[in-house]
């Protein structure tokens, strides 16, 4: 009962006194890259003085990268397997040949029997710790959408979302989805986070970034795709989480992508009244 009263007192503070709720909390481990980054930044502000540690890149097939104190991005988990990388030209540089700033698709060979397995993740090399590269996760290579030849993929869309963040457009929840009538794409955002005006600014920045894809730009110029539109919905993150749990996912395994290529999204999200 005393603990319950303490929790109520902490929750009634404005803002909530999170340290009072968990006075011995030392580490928070969470996803902190791509679409999860703004939420991890929220945790860092809420729990100033507590270590918020990104999980690195964890695949079903093996551990790819691990957090390391003092580095902005996780380092390649060299002893988890044998890693190879496919660059934009189709080359396959080894770990020691990776170039900082370049993007690669991952291949993984493991002691459990996988051989040169393409796990479907794309990364950017952001630096090195001694000779070991640090990796930034960009998105899934196997997730793409193609309405009329534009072939948008997860990594590219994530970059467009990052452009909105770099332009000081406050976008936390952002999910690109296809629409058929009229044909084009829509950006799902949180109605509580973005006003109609702020959402319109975010769409403008993201649309400009998407047009860096020549096929998307060509389709837009031909009128095969309408301009990107925004859809403000209520509690989209909660809706996305509920969908994952209904499908049997554990809460900690549910990730928010930048691109959802399926057309059932109207059944997932609730538009504001």
Tab-separated table of C-alpha atoms in Angstrom:
chain	number	residue	atom	x	y	z
A	1	UNK	CA	0.000	0.000	0.000
A	2	UNK	CA	2.810	2.438	0.829
A	3	UNK	CA	4.401	1.823	-2.576
A	4	UNK	CA	1.026	2.376	-4.248
A	5	UNK	CA	0.648	5.724	-2.467
A	6	UNK	CA	4.185	6.684	-3.533
A	7	UNK	CA	3.346	5.880	-7.161
A	8	UNK	CA	0.202	8.011	-7.012
A	9	UNK	CA	2.132	10.960	-5.577
A	10	UNK	CA	4.759	10.690	-8.318
A	11	UNK	CA	2.155	10.383	-11.088
A	12	UNK	CA	0.279	13.458	-9.836
A	13	UNK	CA	3.337	15.665	-10.329
A	14	UNK	CA	3.355	17.881	-13.407
A	15	UNK	CA	5.590	16.874	-15.055
A	16	UNK	CA	5.706	13.308	-13.723
A	17	UNK	CA	8.698	12.677	-11.440
A	18	UNK	CA	10.032	9.566	-13.176
A	19	UNK	CA	13.058	9.247	-10.908
A	20	UNK	CA	10.750	9.108	-7.917
A	21	UNK	CA	8.882	6.228	-9.569
A	22	UNK	CA	12.080	4.228	-10.181
A	23	UNK	CA	14.799	5.637	-7.903
A	24	UNK	CA	17.244	2.753	-8.527
A	25	UNK	CA	16.845	2.651	-12.309
A	26	UNK	CA	20.330	2.540	-13.830
A	27	UNK	CA	19.901	1.464	-17.475
A	28	UNK	CA	17.078	1.572	-20.034
A	29	UNK	CA	17.647	-0.711	-23.025
A	30	UNK	CA	15.523	0.111	-26.070
A	31	UNK	CA	15.460	0.489	-29.840
A	32	UNK	CA	16.920	3.897	-30.686
A	33	UNK	CA	17.533	4.019	-34.432
A	34	UNK	CA	15.474	4.981	-37.488
A	35	UNK	CA	11.792	5.435	-36.507
A	36	UNK	CA	12.490	4.660	-32.836
A	37	UNK	CA	15.000	7.518	-32.448
A	38	UNK	CA	12.567	10.298	-31.380
A	39	UNK	CA	11.005	8.047	-28.743
A	40	UNK	CA	14.428	7.103	-27.389
A	41	UNK	CA	15.265	10.821	-27.256
A	42	UNK	CA	12.089	11.320	-25.203
A	43	UNK	CA	13.324	8.709	-22.727
A	44	UNK	CA	16.691	10.457	-22.467
A	45	UNK	CA	14.961	13.710	-21.574
A	46	UNK	CA	12.612	12.024	-19.097
A	47	UNK	CA	15.397	10.087	-17.375
A	48	UNK	CA	18.261	12.542	-17.401
A	49	UNK	CA	21.212	10.913	-15.636
A	50	UNK	CA	20.062	7.367	-16.469
A	51	UNK	CA	21.843	5.506	-19.253
A	52	UNK	CA	19.500	4.936	-22.232
A	53	UNK	CA	21.280	2.283	-24.249
A	54	UNK	CA	20.341	1.377	-27.815
A	55	UNK	CA	19.975	-2.327	-28.498
A	56	UNK	CA	22.095	-2.414	-31.634
A	57	UNK	CA	20.977	-4.513	-34.592
A	58	UNK	CA	19.467	-7.831	-33.524
A	59	UNK	CA	18.328	-10.200	-36.264
A	60	UNK	CA	16.608	-13.552	-35.878
A	61	UNK	CA	19.575	-15.098	-37.671
A	62	UNK	CA	22.225	-13.582	-35.425
A	63	UNK	CA	23.587	-10.618	-33.510
A	64	UNK	CA	24.878	-7.961	-35.911
A	65	UNK	CA	25.908	-5.004	-33.744
A	66	UNK	CA	26.197	-4.242	-30.044
A	67	UNK	CA	26.183	-0.993	-28.037
A	68	UNK	CA	29.523	0.217	-26.749
A	69	UNK	CA	29.968	2.946	-24.163
A	70	UNK	CA	31.278	6.160	-25.699
A	71	UNK	CA	30.082	5.534	-29.267
A	72	UNK	CA	27.060	7.128	-30.920
A	73	UNK	CA	26.300	3.994	-32.933
A	74	UNK	CA	26.767	0.295	-32.070
A	75	UNK	CA	29.836	-1.624	-33.254
A	76	UNK	CA	29.835	-4.689	-35.476
A	77	UNK	CA	29.636	-7.869	-33.359
A	78	UNK	CA	32.696	-9.453	-34.946
A	79	UNK	CA	32.502	-12.741	-33.061
A	80	UNK	CA	28.841	-13.451	-33.861
A	81	UNK	CA	29.634	-14.735	-37.333
A	82	UNK	CA	31.426	-13.914	-40.555
A	83	UNK	CA	30.102	-10.713	-42.130
A	84	UNK	CA	30.210	-9.606	-45.732
A	85	UNK	CA	28.773	-6.461	-47.266
A	86	UNK	CA	27.265	-5.609	-50.658
A	87	UNK	CA	27.889	-2.048	-51.831
A	88	UNK	CA	25.957	0.057	-54.342
A	89	UNK	CA	28.096	-1.251	-57.218
A	90	UNK	CA	27.528	-4.896	-56.357
A	91	UNK	CA	30.975	-5.327	-54.846
A	92	UNK	CA	31.508	-7.348	-51.674
A	93	UNK	CA	34.051	-5.612	-49.457
A	94	UNK	CA	35.235	-7.267	-46.265
A	95	UNK	CA	34.978	-5.639	-42.841
A	96	UNK	CA	38.406	-4.011	-43.173
A	97	UNK	CA	37.501	-2.552	-46.583
A	98	UNK	CA	34.326	-0.742	-45.527
A	99	UNK	CA	34.238	3.012	-46.166
A	100	UNK	CA	32.880	5.483	-43.635
A	101	UNK	CA	29.707	7.135	-44.902
A	102	UNK	CA	28.858	4.367	-47.371
A	103	UNK	CA	25.733	2.161	-47.257
A	104	UNK	CA	25.759	-1.631	-47.479
A	105	UNK	CA	23.503	-4.666	-47.449
A	106	UNK	CA	24.497	-7.348	-44.940
A	107	UNK	CA	25.428	-10.980	-45.579
A	108	UNK	CA	25.902	-13.282	-42.595
A	109	UNK	CA	27.600	-16.656	-42.269
A	110	UNK	CA	27.107	-18.364	-38.895
A	111	UNK	CA	28.311	-21.441	-37.032
A	112	UNK	CA	24.708	-22.710	-37.014
A	113	UNK	CA	24.780	-23.311	-40.744
A	114	UNK	CA	23.734	-20.119	-42.512
A	115	UNK	CA	26.075	-19.348	-45.419
A	116	UNK	CA	26.199	-15.898	-46.975
A	117	UNK	CA	22.641	-15.328	-45.841
A	118	UNK	CA	21.113	-11.986	-46.855
A	119	UNK	CA	19.311	-10.939	-43.667
A	120	UNK	CA	17.556	-8.049	-45.426
A	121	UNK	CA	19.037	-5.189	-43.386
A	122	UNK	CA	20.787	-2.126	-44.760
A	123	UNK	CA	23.359	-0.171	-42.756
A	124	UNK	CA	25.615	2.861	-43.030
A	125	UNK	CA	29.176	2.847	-41.684
A	126	UNK	CA	29.469	5.854	-39.373
A	127	UNK	CA	32.967	5.395	-37.941
A	128	UNK	CA	35.392	2.961	-36.356
A	129	UNK	CA	36.442	1.903	-32.880
A	130	UNK	CA	40.059	0.973	-33.527
A	131	UNK	CA	39.483	-1.241	-36.603
A	132	UNK	CA	35.867	-2.242	-35.918
A	133	UNK	CA	33.179	-0.301	-37.828
A	134	UNK	CA	30.204	1.337	-36.142
A	135	UNK	CA	26.917	0.810	-37.963
A	136	UNK	CA	23.724	2.826	-38.287
A	137	UNK	CA	20.660	0.783	-39.197
A	138	UNK	CA	18.816	2.275	-42.185
A	139	UNK	CA	15.969	-0.142	-42.785
A	140	UNK	CA	14.918	-3.376	-44.405
A	141	UNK	CA	15.938	-4.066	-47.988
A	142	UNK	CA	13.073	-6.521	-48.524
A	143	UNK	CA	10.355	-3.951	-47.737
A	144	UNK	CA	9.348	-1.923	-50.805
A	145	UNK	CA	6.339	-0.466	-52.537
A	146	UNK	CA	5.784	-0.034	-56.256
A	147	UNK	CA	2.575	1.531	-57.576
A	148	UNK	CA	3.809	2.510	-61.038
A	149	UNK	CA	7.539	1.774	-61.222
A	150	UNK	CA	8.832	4.099	-58.479
A	151	UNK	CA	10.079	1.253	-56.214
A	152	UNK	CA	10.341	3.032	-52.863
A	153	UNK	CA	12.182	0.954	-50.265
A	154	UNK	CA	12.416	1.118	-46.490
A	155	UNK	CA	15.950	2.548	-46.315
A	156	UNK	CA	15.194	5.331	-48.798
A	157	UNK	CA	11.952	6.294	-47.044
A	158	UNK	CA	13.772	6.346	-43.697
A	159	UNK	CA	16.183	8.853	-45.206
A	160	UNK	CA	13.267	11.019	-46.299
A	161	UNK	CA	11.896	10.940	-42.749
A	162	UNK	CA	15.331	11.948	-41.453
A	163	UNK	CA	15.255	14.930	-43.827
A	164	UNK	CA	12.114	16.151	-42.074
A	165	UNK	CA	13.844	15.843	-38.705
A	166	UNK	CA	16.914	17.692	-40.028
A	167	UNK	CA	14.652	20.505	-41.218
A	168	UNK	CA	13.500	20.984	-37.611
A	169	UNK	CA	10.076	19.586	-38.465
A	170	UNK	CA	8.901	17.876	-35.293
A	171	UNK	CA	7.822	14.460	-36.558
A	172	UNK	CA	7.863	11.537	-34.156
A	173	UNK	CA	5.348	9.045	-35.527
A	174	UNK	CA	5.560	8.975	-39.345
A	175	UNK	CA	4.542	6.069	-41.557
A	176	UNK	CA	4.369	6.115	-45.350
A	177	UNK	CA	1.519	4.049	-46.840
A	178	UNK	CA	0.196	3.518	-50.396
A	179	UNK	CA	-3.199	4.654	-51.598
A	180	UNK	CA	-5.038	3.698	-54.799
A	181	UNK	CA	-7.754	6.299	-55.240
A	182	UNK	CA	-6.187	8.639	-56.108
A	183	UNK	CA	-2.946	6.740	-56.716
A	184	UNK	CA	-0.058	7.910	-54.584
A	185	UNK	CA	1.185	7.855	-51.011
A	186	UNK	CA	-0.024	9.155	-47.679
A	187	UNK	CA	1.890	10.030	-44.533
A	188	UNK	CA	0.313	8.811	-41.283
A	189	UNK	CA	1.103	11.145	-38.358
A	190	UNK	CA	-0.162	11.590	-34.807
A	191	UNK	CA	-2.918	14.205	-34.548
A	192	UNK	CA	-1.855	14.963	-30.963
A	193	UNK	CA	1.767	15.562	-31.971
A	194	UNK	CA	1.299	17.630	-35.122
A	195	UNK	CA	-1.204	20.349	-35.918
A	196	UNK	CA	-2.590	20.479	-39.440
A	197	UNK	CA	-0.107	23.236	-40.293
A	198	UNK	CA	2.899	21.371	-38.868
A	199	UNK	CA	1.821	18.185	-40.648
A	200	UNK	CA	1.617	20.064	-43.941
A	201	UNK	CA	5.169	21.360	-43.439
A	202	UNK	CA	6.419	17.836	-42.720
A	203	UNK	CA	4.735	16.481	-45.858
A	204	UNK	CA	6.358	19.199	-47.955
A	205	UNK	CA	9.842	18.300	-46.694
A	206	UNK	CA	9.323	14.546	-47.076
A	207	UNK	CA	7.795	14.894	-50.553
A	208	UNK	CA	10.857	16.891	-51.656
A	209	UNK	CA	13.132	14.167	-50.260
A	210	UNK	CA	11.136	11.404	-51.980
A	211	UNK	CA	11.573	13.132	-55.323
A	212	UNK	CA	15.300	12.445	-55.080
A	213	UNK	CA	14.226	9.007	-56.321
A	214	UNK	CA	14.180	9.576	-60.123
A	215	UNK	CA	11.399	7.044	-60.717
A	216	UNK	CA	9.181	8.649	-58.078
A	217	UNK	CA	9.930	12.104	-59.483
A	218	UNK	CA	9.159	10.928	-63.032
A	219	UNK	CA	5.836	9.408	-61.935
A	220	UNK	CA	4.951	12.648	-60.162
A	221	UNK	CA	5.785	14.753	-63.221
A	222	UNK	CA	3.680	12.479	-65.438
A	223	UNK	CA	0.790	12.655	-63.009
A	224	UNK	CA	0.879	8.898	-62.374
A	225	UNK	CA	1.212	9.667	-58.662
A	226	UNK	CA	-0.585	12.464	-56.834
A	227	UNK	CA	1.338	14.638	-54.343
A	228	UNK	CA	2.019	13.111	-50.948
A	229	UNK	CA	-0.884	13.798	-48.597
A	230	UNK	CA	-1.048	13.701	-44.822
A	231	UNK	CA	-3.483	11.765	-42.646
A	232	UNK	CA	-3.634	12.768	-38.987
A	233	UNK	CA	-4.872	9.942	-36.754
A	234	UNK	CA	-5.413	9.394	-33.052
A	235	UNK	CA	-2.791	7.436	-31.075
A	236	UNK	CA	-1.177	5.736	-34.094
A	237	UNK	CA	1.665	4.234	-32.066
A	238	UNK	CA	-0.807	2.573	-29.692
A	239	UNK	CA	-2.763	1.233	-32.684
A	240	UNK	CA	0.395	-0.128	-34.305
A	241	UNK	CA	1.456	-1.750	-31.030
A	242	UNK	CA	-1.986	-3.312	-30.495
A	243	UNK	CA	-1.861	-4.758	-34.021
A	244	UNK	CA	1.509	-6.368	-33.337
A	245	UNK	CA	0.409	-7.896	-30.057
A	246	UNK	CA	-2.803	-9.221	-31.649
A	247	UNK	CA	-0.582	-11.014	-34.164
A	248	UNK	CA	1.401	-12.681	-31.373
A	249	UNK	CA	4.420	-10.381	-31.216
A	250	UNK	CA	6.037	-9.604	-27.883
A	251	UNK	CA	5.889	-5.939	-26.927
A	252	UNK	CA	9.678	-5.557	-27.091
A	253	UNK	CA	9.781	-7.035	-30.603
A	254	UNK	CA	7.343	-4.589	-32.174
A	255	UNK	CA	9.142	-2.060	-34.358
A	256	UNK	CA	7.788	0.921	-36.245
A	257	UNK	CA	8.857	0.913	-39.912
A	258	UNK	CA	9.096	3.966	-42.142
A	259	UNK	CA	7.177	2.251	-44.953
A	260	UNK	CA	4.142	-0.025	-44.720
A	261	UNK	CA	3.524	-1.343	-48.260
A	262	UNK	CA	0.168	-3.020	-47.624
A	263	UNK	CA	-3.249	-1.504	-48.253
A	264	UNK	CA	-4.978	-2.620	-45.047
A	265	UNK	CA	-3.693	0.390	-43.105
A	266	UNK	CA	-7.156	2.086	-42.835
A	267	UNK	CA	-8.215	-0.800	-40.572
A	268	UNK	CA	-5.250	-0.198	-38.247
A	269	UNK	CA	-5.494	3.524	-37.542
A	270	UNK	CA	-8.270	5.764	-36.262
A	271	UNK	CA	-8.792	9.182	-37.809
A	272	UNK	CA	-9.588	12.002	-35.375
A	273	UNK	CA	-13.248	12.834	-34.857
